[in-house]
Amino acid sequence: MESTISGVGVIDKAAAILSAVADEPLALAGLVEATGLARPTAHRLATALECHGLIRRDPDGRFALGAQLLALGHAASRSWPLAEAANFALGGLRDQTGESAQLYVRQGDRRVCLASLESGHGLRTIVDTGEILPLGLGSGGRVLLEEVGPDGWLASVEERQQGVASVSAPVVDAAGRVVAAVGVSGPIQRLTRDPGPRFGPAVVAAAVSIATDAGLT
Amino acid sequence: MESTISGVGVIDKAAAILSAVADEPLALAGLVEATGLARPTAHRLATALECHGLIRRDPDGRFALGAQLLALGHAASRSWPLAEAANFALGGLRDQTGESAQLYVRQGDRRVCLASLESGHGLRTIVDTGEILPLGLGSGGRVLLEEVGPDGWLASVEERQQGVASVSAPVVDAAGRVVAAVGVSGPIQRLTRDPGPRFGPAVVAAAVSIATDAGLT
DNA sequence: ACGTATATTCCGGAATATGGAATCCACCAT
DNA sequence: ATGGTGGATTCCATATTCCGGAATATACGT
């Protein structure tokens, strides 16, 4: 029976419960449907998670993500050397380009925003820390899939969102593995339909700077 | 055999691993010491959590909090009606008082910051969303312990941090239970050593407004 | 090349999670 | 009040799953 993905069944189920509940608060019946677990099992695990603050009950009694996850998320970004290093370099990148700058890491078949600084313009792209975006769409995602051009950067225009363009570059570790993607994004009006040549070099420089500052050498 | 606190042993252990790792990245040996688990058990559970992105390995191979926790933390604050309502009311409170404004909820024997807006002053208190503070110290924490004065607010001076004072009020649900604490905080120089009378009414008003907007009636 | 410290895997035994069925509860309509 | 319905919650025997001592592998320093 190799139906367990992590080697520990209970943890697979708990993770399934958390991501089911992450989409929207769910009553027990909804949780059962979303996870495929038996009703007593879903209930037992959800209440167990509730004991540890990973899940809470909303005013209607439905299961929702708990306060402990806020604390852990905060601690997670604090403990990430990459995020510390990035916040400095992203500041420079934003000031230099005048556009919003973000850092993404891969998480399974998606990407998570590790750090984000917003442009001062009224019209700007907004991505929150912790936000999830697809891997295949947008320059940041495709950089994480190792699709990089010969100049070390990759540009995309209206792939993920209408009217938005972006330029990203990989942050690589000593072994050459892509560990993150830095990028700037903004409206086509300012970035134009071919933003690569104009923003690429600055983005690549920021990526190198982040890798150095984070000690990936 | 009542050694299990949530009813599901594996979840207790996984939660212990997460909070151990939240303090600082740990090698397996450190994880064993911090949790009291057997080495193989700690390893198996940690790698299982790693499969789901709740834990990652830092460049030195130690266990640290994973990217999925950022995503879940973000989703958690999104799904919190209280946080939505608070961000509006906190803005008003900050503009009205000129000081930093925060919302806390209780999480076990601590409190977690659900939302935070910072004062425009150069000298100001800074608390991040997701940050953890003690329950017993500071007006916000003590409000969560139901210690409220007759006027509906509570002030504290230099309890938690030197030079800082704060005034907080409880957000109560329909049943009268305290579900959160709103407050303003800032340096004694501006708040004085008796900030209650000056800020209390505005804080109480914000608390009521949050309760209403969040649908707690 | 050797020794040490650490991480990782193995595997039999035993505690633990499982889920069908029964129970309880809140709410609504009669 | 009373019966009925849709949910959540608890029970419990069973088998599955997890546990952890011991063996092994790996990385690192000398």
CSV table of N, CA and C in Angstrom, one decimal, chain B residues 27-180:
chain,number,residue,atom,x,y,z
B,27,ALA,N,19.6,21.5,13.7
B,27,ALA,CA,20.0,20.3,13.2
B,27,ALA,C,19.2,19.1,13.8
B,28,LEU,N,19.3,17.9,13.3
B,28,LEU,CA,18.5,16.8,13.9
B,28,LEU,C,18.8,16.7,15.4
B,29,ALA,N,20.0,16.8,15.8
B,29,ALA,CA,20.3,16.6,17.2
B,29,ALA,C,19.6,17.6,18.0
B,30,GLY,N,19.7,18.9,17.6
B,30,GLY,CA,19.0,19.9,18.3
B,30,GLY,C,17.5,19.7,18.4
B,31,LEU,N,17.0,19.2,17.3
B,31,LEU,CA,15.5,19.0,17.2
B,31,LEU,C,15.2,17.9,18.2
B,32,VAL,N,16.0,16.9,18.3
B,32,VAL,CA,15.7,15.8,19.3
B,32,VAL,C,15.8,16.4,20.7
B,33,GLU,N,16.7,17.2,21.0
B,33,GLU,CA,16.8,17.8,22.3
B,33,GLU,C,15.6,18.7,22.6
B,34,ALA,N,15.3,19.5,21.7
B,34,ALA,CA,14.2,20.5,21.9
B,34,ALA,C,12.8,19.8,22.1
B,35,THR,N,12.6,18.7,21.4
B,35,THR,CA,11.3,18.1,21.4
B,35,THR,C,11.2,16.9,22.3
B,36,GLY,N,12.3,16.3,22.7
B,36,GLY,CA,12.3,15.1,23.5
B,36,GLY,C,11.9,13.8,22.7
B,37,LEU,N,11.8,13.9,21.4
B,37,LEU,CA,11.5,12.8,20.6
B,37,LEU,C,12.7,11.9,20.4
B,38,ALA,N,12.4,10.6,20.0
B,38,ALA,CA,13.6,9.8,19.6
B,38,ALA,C,14.1,10.2,18.3
B,39,ARG,N,15.4,10.0,18.1
B,39,ARG,CA,16.0,10.5,16.8
B,39,ARG,C,15.3,10.0,15.6
B,40,PRO,N,15.1,8.7,15.4
B,40,PRO,CA,14.4,8.3,14.2
B,40,PRO,C,13.0,9.0,14.0
B,41,THR,N,12.3,9.1,15.1
B,41,THR,CA,11.0,9.7,15.0
B,41,THR,C,11.0,11.1,14.6
B,42,ALA,N,11.9,11.9,15.2
B,42,ALA,CA,12.1,13.3,14.9
B,42,ALA,C,12.4,13.4,13.4
B,43,HIS,N,13.3,12.6,13.0
B,43,HIS,CA,13.7,12.6,11.6
B,43,HIS,C,12.6,12.3,10.6
B,44,ARG,N,11.9,11.2,10.9
B,44,ARG,CA,10.8,10.8,10.0
B,44,ARG,C,9.7,11.9,9.9
B,45,LEU,N,9.3,12.5,11.1
B,45,LEU,CA,8.3,13.5,11.0
B,45,LEU,C,8.8,14.7,10.4
B,46,ALA,N,10.0,15.1,10.6
B,46,ALA,CA,10.5,16.4,10.0
B,46,ALA,C,10.6,16.2,8.5
B,47,THR,N,11.1,15.1,8.0
B,47,THR,CA,11.1,14.9,6.6
B,47,THR,C,9.7,14.8,6.0
B,48,ALA,N,8.8,14.3,6.7
B,48,ALA,CA,7.4,14.2,6.3
B,48,ALA,C,6.9,15.6,6.1
B,49,LEU,N,7.1,16.5,7.1
B,49,LEU,CA,6.7,17.9,7.0
B,49,LEU,C,7.4,18.6,5.9
B,50,GLU,N,8.6,18.2,5.6
B,50,GLU,CA,9.3,18.8,4.5
B,50,GLU,C,8.7,18.5,3.2
B,51,CYS,N,8.1,17.3,3.0
B,51,CYS,CA,7.4,17.0,1.8
B,51,CYS,C,6.3,17.9,1.5
B,52,HIS,N,5.7,18.5,2.6
B,52,HIS,CA,4.5,19.4,2.4
B,52,HIS,C,4.9,20.8,2.4
B,53,GLY,N,6.2,21.1,2.5
B,53,GLY,CA,6.7,22.5,2.5
B,53,GLY,C,6.5,23.2,3.8
B,54,LEU,N,6.1,22.5,4.8
B,54,LEU,CA,6.0,23.1,6.1
B,54,LEU,C,7.4,23.3,6.8
B,55,ILE,N,8.3,22.5,6.3
B,55,ILE,CA,9.7,22.6,6.8
B,55,ILE,C,10.6,22.6,5.6
B,56,ARG,N,11.7,23.3,5.6
B,56,ARG,CA,12.7,23.2,4.6
B,56,ARG,C,14.0,22.9,5.2
B,57,ARG,N,15.0,22.7,4.4
B,57,ARG,CA,16.4,22.5,4.9
B,57,ARG,C,17.1,23.8,4.5
B,58,ASP,N,17.8,24.4,5.5
B,58,ASP,CA,18.5,25.6,5.2
B,58,ASP,C,19.8,25.1,4.5
B,59,PRO,N,20.6,26.1,4.0
B,59,PRO,CA,21.8,25.7,3.3
B,59,PRO,C,22.8,24.8,4.0
B,60,ASP,N,22.7,24.8,5.4
B,60,ASP,CA,23.6,23.9,6.2
B,60,ASP,C,22.9,22.6,6.4
B,61,GLY,N,21.8,22.3,5.9
B,61,GLY,CA,21.1,21.1,6.1
B,61,GLY,C,20.2,21.0,7.4
B,62,ARG,N,20.2,22.2,8.1
B,62,ARG,CA,19.3,22.2,9.3
B,62,ARG,C,17.9,22.4,8.9
B,63,PHE,N,17.0,22.0,9.8
B,63,PHE,CA,15.6,22.1,9.6
B,63,PHE,C,15.1,23.6,10.0
B,64,ALA,N,14.3,24.2,9.1
B,64,ALA,CA,13.8,25.5,9.3
B,64,ALA,C,12.4,25.5,8.8
B,65,LEU,N,11.7,26.6,9.2
B,65,LEU,CA,10.3,26.7,8.7
B,65,LEU,C,10.2,26.8,7.2
B,66,GLY,N,9.2,26.2,6.6
B,66,GLY,CA,9.1,26.2,5.1
B,66,GLY,C,8.2,27.2,4.5
B,67,ALA,N,8.3,27.3,3.2
B,67,ALA,CA,7.6,28.3,2.4
B,67,ALA,C,6.1,28.2,2.5
B,68,GLN,N,5.6,26.9,2.7
B,68,GLN,CA,4.2,26.7,2.7
B,68,GLN,C,3.6,27.5,3.9
B,69,LEU,N,4.4,27.6,5.0
B,69,LEU,CA,3.9,28.4,6.1
B,69,LEU,C,3.7,29.8,5.8
B,70,LEU,N,4.5,30.4,5.0
B,70,LEU,CA,4.3,31.8,4.5
B,70,LEU,C,2.9,31.9,3.8
B,71,ALA,N,2.7,30.9,3.0
B,71,ALA,CA,1.4,30.9,2.2
B,71,ALA,C,0.2,30.7,3.1
B,72,LEU,N,0.4,29.8,4.1
B,72,LEU,CA,-0.7,29.6,5.0
B,72,LEU,C,-1.0,30.8,5.9
B,73,GLY,N,0.1,31.4,6.3
B,73,GLY,CA,0.0,32.6,7.2
B,73,GLY,C,-0.7,33.7,6.4
B,74,HIS,N,-0.4,33.8,5.2
B,74,HIS,CA,-1.0,34.9,4.4
B,74,HIS,C,-2.5,34.5,4.2
B,75,ALA,N,-2.8,33.3,3.9
B,75,ALA,CA,-4.2,32.9,3.7
B,75,ALA,C,-5.0,33.0,5.0
B,76,ALA,N,-4.3,32.8,6.1
B,76,ALA,CA,-5.0,32.9,7.4
B,76,ALA,C,-5.4,34.3,7.7
B,77,SER,N,-4.5,35.3,7.4
B,77,SER,CA,-5.0,36.6,7.7
B,77,SER,C,-6.0,37.1,6.7
B,78,ARG,N,-6.0,36.5,5.5
B,78,ARG,CA,-7.0,36.9,4.5
B,78,ARG,C,-8.4,36.4,5.0
B,79,SER,N,-8.4,35.2,5.6
B,79,SER,CA,-9.7,34.5,5.9
B,79,SER,C,-10.2,35.0,7.2
B,80,TRP,N,-9.6,36.0,7.8
B,80,TRP,CA,-10.0,36.4,9.1
B,80,TRP,C,-10.9,37.6,9.0
B,81,PRO,N,-12.2,37.5,9.2
B,81,PRO,CA,-13.1,38.7,9.0
B,81,PRO,C,-12.6,39.8,9.9
B,82,LEU,N,-12.2,39.4,11.1
B,82,LEU,CA,-11.7,40.4,12.1
B,82,LEU,C,-10.6,41.3,11.5
B,83,ALA,N,-9.7,40.7,10.8
B,83,ALA,CA,-8.5,41.4,10.2
B,83,ALA,C,-9.0,42.4,9.2
B,84,GLU,N,-9.9,42.0,8.4
B,84,GLU,CA,-10.4,42.9,7.3
B,84,GLU,C,-11.1,44.1,8.0
B,85,ALA,N,-11.9,43.8,8.9
B,85,ALA,CA,-12.6,44.9,9.6
B,85,ALA,C,-11.7,45.8,10.3
B,86,ALA,N,-10.7,45.1,10.9
B,86,ALA,CA,-9.7,45.9,11.7
B,86,ALA,C,-8.9,46.9,10.9
B,87,ASN,N,-8.5,46.4,9.7
B,87,ASN,CA,-7.6,47.3,8.9
B,87,ASN,C,-8.2,48.6,8.6
B,88,PHE,N,-9.6,48.6,8.5
B,88,PHE,CA,-10.2,49.9,8.3
B,88,PHE,C,-10.3,50.7,9.5
B,89,ALA,N,-10.7,50.1,10.6
B,89,ALA,CA,-10.9,50.8,11.9
B,89,ALA,C,-9.5,51.3,12.4
B,90,LEU,N,-8.5,50.4,12.2
B,90,LEU,CA,-7.2,50.8,12.7
B,90,LEU,C,-6.6,52.0,12.0
B,91,GLY,N,-7.0,52.1,10.7
B,91,GLY,CA,-6.5,53.3,10.0
B,91,GLY,C,-7.1,54.6,10.6
B,92,GLY,N,-8.4,54.5,10.9
B,92,GLY,CA,-9.0,55.7,11.6
B,92,GLY,C,-8.4,56.0,12.9
B,93,LEU,N,-8.2,54.9,13.7
B,93,LEU,CA,-7.6,55.1,15.0
B,93,LEU,C,-6.2,55.7,14.9
B,94,ARG,N,-5.4,55.2,14.0
B,94,ARG,CA,-4.1,55.8,13.8
B,94,ARG,C,-4.1,57.3,13.4
B,95,ASP,N,-5.0,57.6,12.5
B,95,ASP,CA,-5.1,58.9,12.0
B,95,ASP,C,-5.6,59.9,13.1
B,96,GLN,N,-6.5,59.3,13.9
B,96,GLN,CA,-7.1,60.1,15.0
B,96,GLN,C,-6.1,60.4,16.1
B,97,THR,N,-5.3,59.4,16.4
B,97,THR,CA,-4.4,59.5,17.6
B,97,THR,C,-3.0,59.9,17.2
B,98,GLY,N,-2.6,59.5,15.9
B,98,GLY,CA,-1.3,59.8,15.5
B,98,GLY,C,-0.3,58.7,15.9
B,99,GLU,N,-0.8,57.7,16.6
B,99,GLU,CA,0.1,56.6,17.1
B,99,GLU,C,-0.2,55.3,16.4
B,100,SER,N,0.8,54.4,16.5
B,100,SER,CA,0.7,53.0,15.9
B,100,SER,C,-0.5,52.3,16.6
B,101,ALA,N,-1.3,51.6,15.7
B,101,ALA,CA,-2.5,50.9,16.2
B,101,ALA,C,-2.4,49.4,15.8
B,102,GLN,N,-2.7,48.5,16.8
B,102,GLN,CA,-2.6,47.1,16.5
B,102,GLN,C,-3.9,46.3,17.0
B,103,LEU,N,-4.0,45.1,16.4
B,103,LEU,CA,-5.1,44.2,16.9
B,103,LEU,C,-4.4,42.9,17.2
B,104,TYR,N,-4.8,42.4,18.4
B,104,TYR,CA,-4.2,41.1,18.9
B,104,TYR,C,-5.3,40.1,19.2
B,105,VAL,N,-5.0,38.8,18.9
B,105,VAL,CA,-5.9,37.8,19.4
B,105,VAL,C,-5.1,36.8,20.3
B,106,ARG,N,-5.8,36.1,21.2
B,106,ARG,CA,-5.1,35.2,22.1
B,106,ARG,C,-4.8,33.9,21.3
B,107,GLN,N,-3.6,33.4,21.7
B,107,GLN,CA,-3.2,32.1,21.1
B,107,GLN,C,-2.5,31.4,22.2
B,108,GLY,N,-3.3,30.5,22.9
B,108,GLY,CA,-2.7,29.8,24.0
B,108,GLY,C,-2.4,30.8,25.1
B,109,ASP,N,-1.1,30.7,25.6
B,109,ASP,CA,-0.7,31.6,26.7
B,109,ASP,C,0.1,32.8,26.1
B,110,ARG,N,-0.2,33.1,24.9
B,110,ARG,CA,0.5,34.3,24.3
B,110,ARG,C,-0.5,35.0,23.4
B,111,ARG,N,-0.1,36.1,22.8
B,111,ARG,CA,-1.0,36.8,21.9
B,111,ARG,C,-0.3,37.0,20.5
B,112,VAL,N,-1.0,37.0,19.5
B,112,VAL,CA,-0.5,37.2,18.1
B,112,VAL,C,-1.1,38.5,17.5
B,113,CYS,N,-0.2,39.2,16.9
B,113,CYS,CA,-0.7,40.4,16.2
B,113,CYS,C,-1.4,40.1,14.9
B,114,LEU,N,-2.6,40.4,14.8
B,114,LEU,CA,-3.4,40.1,13.6
B,114,LEU,C,-3.3,41.2,12.6
B,115,ALA,N,-3.2,42.4,13.0
B,115,ALA,CA,-3.1,43.6,12.1
B,115,ALA,C,-2.4,44.7,12.8
B,116,SER,N,-1.6,45.5,12.0
B,116,SER,CA,-0.8,46.5,12.6
B,116,SER,C,-0.6,47.7,11.6
B,117,LEU,N,-0.9,48.9,12.1
B,117,LEU,CA,-0.6,50.0,11.3
B,117,LEU,C,0.3,51.0,12.1
B,118,GLU,N,1.3,51.5,11.4
B,118,GLU,CA,2.3,52.3,12.1
B,118,GLU,C,2.0,53.8,12.0
B,119,SER,N,2.4,54.4,13.1
B,119,SER,CA,2.3,55.9,13.2
B,119,SER,C,3.3,56.5,12.2
B,120,GLY,N,3.0,57.7,11.8
B,120,GLY,CA,3.9,58.4,10.9
B,120,GLY,C,5.1,59.1,11.5
B,121,HIS,N,5.1,59.1,12.9
B,121,HIS,CA,6.2,59.7,13.6
B,121,HIS,C,7.5,59.0,13.3
B,122,GLY,N,8.6,59.7,13.5
B,122,GLY,CA,9.9,59.0,13.4
B,122,GLY,C,10.1,58.1,14.5
B,123,LEU,N,9.7,58.5,15.7
B,123,LEU,CA,9.8,57.6,16.9
B,123,LEU,C,8.5,56.9,17.0
B,124,ARG,N,8.4,55.6,16.9
B,124,ARG,CA,7.2,54.9,16.9
B,124,ARG,C,7.4,53.5,17.3
B,125,THR,N,6.3,52.8,17.7
B,125,THR,CA,6.4,51.4,18.0
B,125,THR,C,6.1,50.6,16.8
B,126,ILE,N,6.8,49.5,16.6
B,126,ILE,CA,6.7,48.7,15.4
B,126,ILE,C,6.4,47.3,15.8
B,127,VAL,N,5.2,46.8,15.4
B,127,VAL,CA,4.9,45.4,15.6
B,127,VAL,C,4.4,44.8,14.3
B,128,ASP,N,5.0,43.7,13.9
B,128,ASP,CA,4.6,43.1,12.6
B,128,ASP,C,3.4,42.2,12.8
B,129,THR,N,2.7,42.0,11.7
B,129,THR,CA,1.6,41.1,11.7
B,129,THR,C,2.2,39.7,11.9
B,130,GLY,N,1.6,38.9,12.8
B,130,GLY,CA,2.2,37.6,13.0
B,130,GLY,C,3.2,37.5,14.2
B,131,GLU,N,3.5,38.7,14.7
B,131,GLU,CA,4.5,38.7,15.8
B,131,GLU,C,3.8,38.2,17.1
B,132,ILE,N,4.6,37.6,17.9
B,132,ILE,CA,4.1,37.1,19.2
B,132,ILE,C,4.5,37.9,20.4
B,133,LEU,N,3.6,38.2,21.2
B,133,LEU,CA,3.9,39.0,22.4
B,133,LEU,C,3.3,38.2,23.6
B,134,PRO,N,3.8,38.5,24.8
B,134,PRO,CA,3.3,37.9,26.0
B,134,PRO,C,1.9,38.3,26.4
B,135,LEU,N,1.2,37.5,27.1
B,135,LEU,CA,-0.2,37.8,27.5
B,135,LEU,C,-0.3,38.8,28.7
B,136,GLY,N,0.6,38.5,29.6
B,136,GLY,CA,0.5,39.2,30.9
B,136,GLY,C,1.0,40.6,30.9
B,137,LEU,N,1.8,41.0,29.9
B,137,LEU,CA,2.5,42.3,29.9
B,137,LEU,C,2.0,43.1,28.7
B,138,GLY,N,1.7,44.4,29.1
B,138,GLY,CA,1.2,45.3,28.1
B,138,GLY,C,-0.3,45.3,28.1
B,139,SER,N,-0.9,46.5,27.8
B,139,SER,CA,-2.4,46.6,27.9
B,139,SER,C,-3.1,45.6,27.0
B,140,GLY,N,-2.6,45.4,25.8
B,140,GLY,CA,-3.2,44.5,24.8
B,140,GLY,C,-3.3,43.1,25.4
B,141,GLY,N,-2.3,42.6,26.0
B,141,GLY,CA,-2.3,41.3,26.5
B,141,GLY,C,-3.2,41.2,27.7
B,142,ARG,N,-3.2,42.2,28.6
B,142,ARG,CA,-4.0,42.1,29.8
B,142,ARG,C,-5.5,42.2,29.4
B,143,VAL,N,-5.8,42.9,28.4
B,143,VAL,CA,-7.2,43.0,27.9
B,143,VAL,C,-7.7,41.6,27.5
B,144,LEU,N,-6.8,40.9,26.9
B,144,LEU,CA,-7.2,39.5,26.4
B,144,LEU,C,-7.4,38.6,27.7
B,145,LEU,N,-6.8,39.0,28.8
B,145,LEU,CA,-7.1,38.2,30.0
B,145,LEU,C,-8.3,38.8,30.8
B,146,GLU,N,-9.0,39.6,30.1
B,146,GLU,CA,-10.3,40.1,30.7
B,146,GLU,C,-10.1,41.2,31.8
B,147,GLU,N,-8.9,41.7,31.9
B,147,GLU,CA,-8.7,42.7,32.9
B,147,GLU,C,-9.0,44.1,32.3
B,148,VAL,N,-10.2,44.4,32.3
B,148,VAL,CA,-10.6,45.7,31.7
B,148,VAL,C,-11.1,46.6,32.8
B,149,GLY,N,-10.8,47.9,32.7
B,149,GLY,CA,-11.3,48.9,33.7
B,149,GLY,C,-12.8,49.2,33.4
B,150,PRO,N,-13.4,50.0,34.3
B,150,PRO,CA,-14.8,50.3,34.3
B,150,PRO,C,-15.2,51.1,33.0
B,151,ASP,N,-14.2,51.8,32.4
B,151,ASP,CA,-14.5,52.6,31.2
B,151,ASP,C,-14.4,51.8,29.9
B,152,GLY,N,-14.0,50.5,30.1
B,152,GLY,CA,-13.9,49.7,28.9
B,152,GLY,C,-12.5,49.7,28.2
B,153,TRP,N,-11.6,50.4,28.8
B,153,TRP,CA,-10.2,50.4,28.3
B,153,TRP,C,-9.2,50.1,29.4
B,154,LEU,N,-8.0,49.9,29.0
B,154,LEU,CA,-7.0,49.6,29.9
B,154,LEU,C,-5.7,50.2,29.4
B,155,ALA,N,-5.0,50.9,30.3
B,155,ALA,CA,-3.7,51.5,29.9
B,155,ALA,C,-2.5,50.8,30.6
B,156,SER,N,-1.4,50.8,30.0
B,156,SER,CA,-0.2,50.3,30.6
B,156,SER,C,1.0,51.1,30.2
B,157,VAL,N,1.9,51.3,31.2
B,157,VAL,CA,3.1,52.1,31.0
B,157,VAL,C,4.4,51.3,31.3
B,158,GLU,N,5.2,51.1,30.3
B,158,GLU,CA,6.5,50.4,30.4
B,158,GLU,C,6.3,49.1,31.0
B,159,GLU,N,5.3,48.3,30.7
B,159,GLU,CA,5.2,47.0,31.2
B,159,GLU,C,6.0,46.0,30.4
B,160,ARG,N,5.8,46.1,29.1
B,160,ARG,CA,6.5,45.1,28.2
B,160,ARG,C,7.8,45.7,27.7
B,161,GLN,N,7.8,47.0,27.5
B,161,GLN,CA,9.0,47.5,26.9
B,161,GLN,C,9.3,48.9,27.4
B,162,GLN,N,10.5,49.2,27.8
B,162,GLN,CA,10.9,50.5,28.4
B,162,GLN,C,10.5,51.6,27.4
B,163,GLY,N,10.0,52.7,28.0
B,163,GLY,CA,9.7,53.9,27.2
B,163,GLY,C,8.4,53.8,26.4
B,164,VAL,N,7.7,52.7,26.5
B,164,VAL,CA,6.5,52.6,25.7
B,164,VAL,C,5.3,52.5,26.6
B,165,ALA,N,4.2,53.2,26.2
B,165,ALA,CA,2.9,53.1,26.8
B,165,ALA,C,1.9,52.7,25.8
B,166,SER,N,0.8,52.1,26.3
B,166,SER,CA,-0.3,51.7,25.4
B,166,SER,C,-1.7,51.8,26.0
B,167,VAL,N,-2.7,51.9,25.2
B,167,VAL,CA,-4.1,51.8,25.7
B,167,VAL,C,-4.8,50.9,24.8
B,168,SER,N,-5.5,49.9,25.4
B,168,SER,CA,-6.2,48.9,24.6
B,168,SER,C,-7.6,48.7,25.1
B,169,ALA,N,-8.5,48.1,24.2
B,169,ALA,CA,-9.9,47.8,24.6
B,169,ALA,C,-10.2,46.5,24.0
B,170,PRO,N,-11.2,45.8,24.6
B,170,PRO,CA,-11.5,44.5,24.1
B,170,PRO,C,-12.5,44.6,22.9
B,171,VAL,N,-12.4,43.6,22.0
B,171,VAL,CA,-13.4,43.4,21.0
B,171,VAL,C,-14.2,42.2,21.4
B,172,VAL,N,-15.5,42.5,21.7
B,172,VAL,CA,-16.3,41.4,22.2
B,172,VAL,C,-17.4,40.9,21.2
B,173,ASP,N,-17.7,39.6,21.3
B,173,ASP,CA,-18.7,39.1,20.4
B,173,ASP,C,-20.1,39.2,21.1
B,174,ALA,N,-21.1,38.6,20.4
B,174,ALA,CA,-22.4,38.8,20.9
B,174,ALA,C,-22.6,38.2,22.3
B,175,ALA,N,-21.9,37.1,22.6
B,175,ALA,CA,-22.0,36.5,23.9
B,175,ALA,C,-21.2,37.2,24.9
B,176,GLY,N,-20.5,38.3,24.6
B,176,GLY,CA,-19.7,39.0,25.5
B,176,GLY,C,-18.3,38.5,25.8
B,177,ARG,N,-17.9,37.5,25.0
B,177,ARG,CA,-16.6,37.0,25.1
B,177,ARG,C,-15.6,37.9,24.4
B,178,VAL,N,-14.4,38.0,25.0
B,178,VAL,CA,-13.4,38.8,24.5
B,178,VAL,C,-12.7,38.0,23.3
B,179,VAL,N,-12.8,38.5,22.1
B,179,VAL,CA,-12.2,37.8,21.0
B,179,VAL,C,-10.9,38.4,20.5
B,180,ALA,N,-10.7,39.7,20.8
B,180,ALA,CA,-9.5,40.4,20.4
B,180,ALA,C,-9.3,41.6,21.2
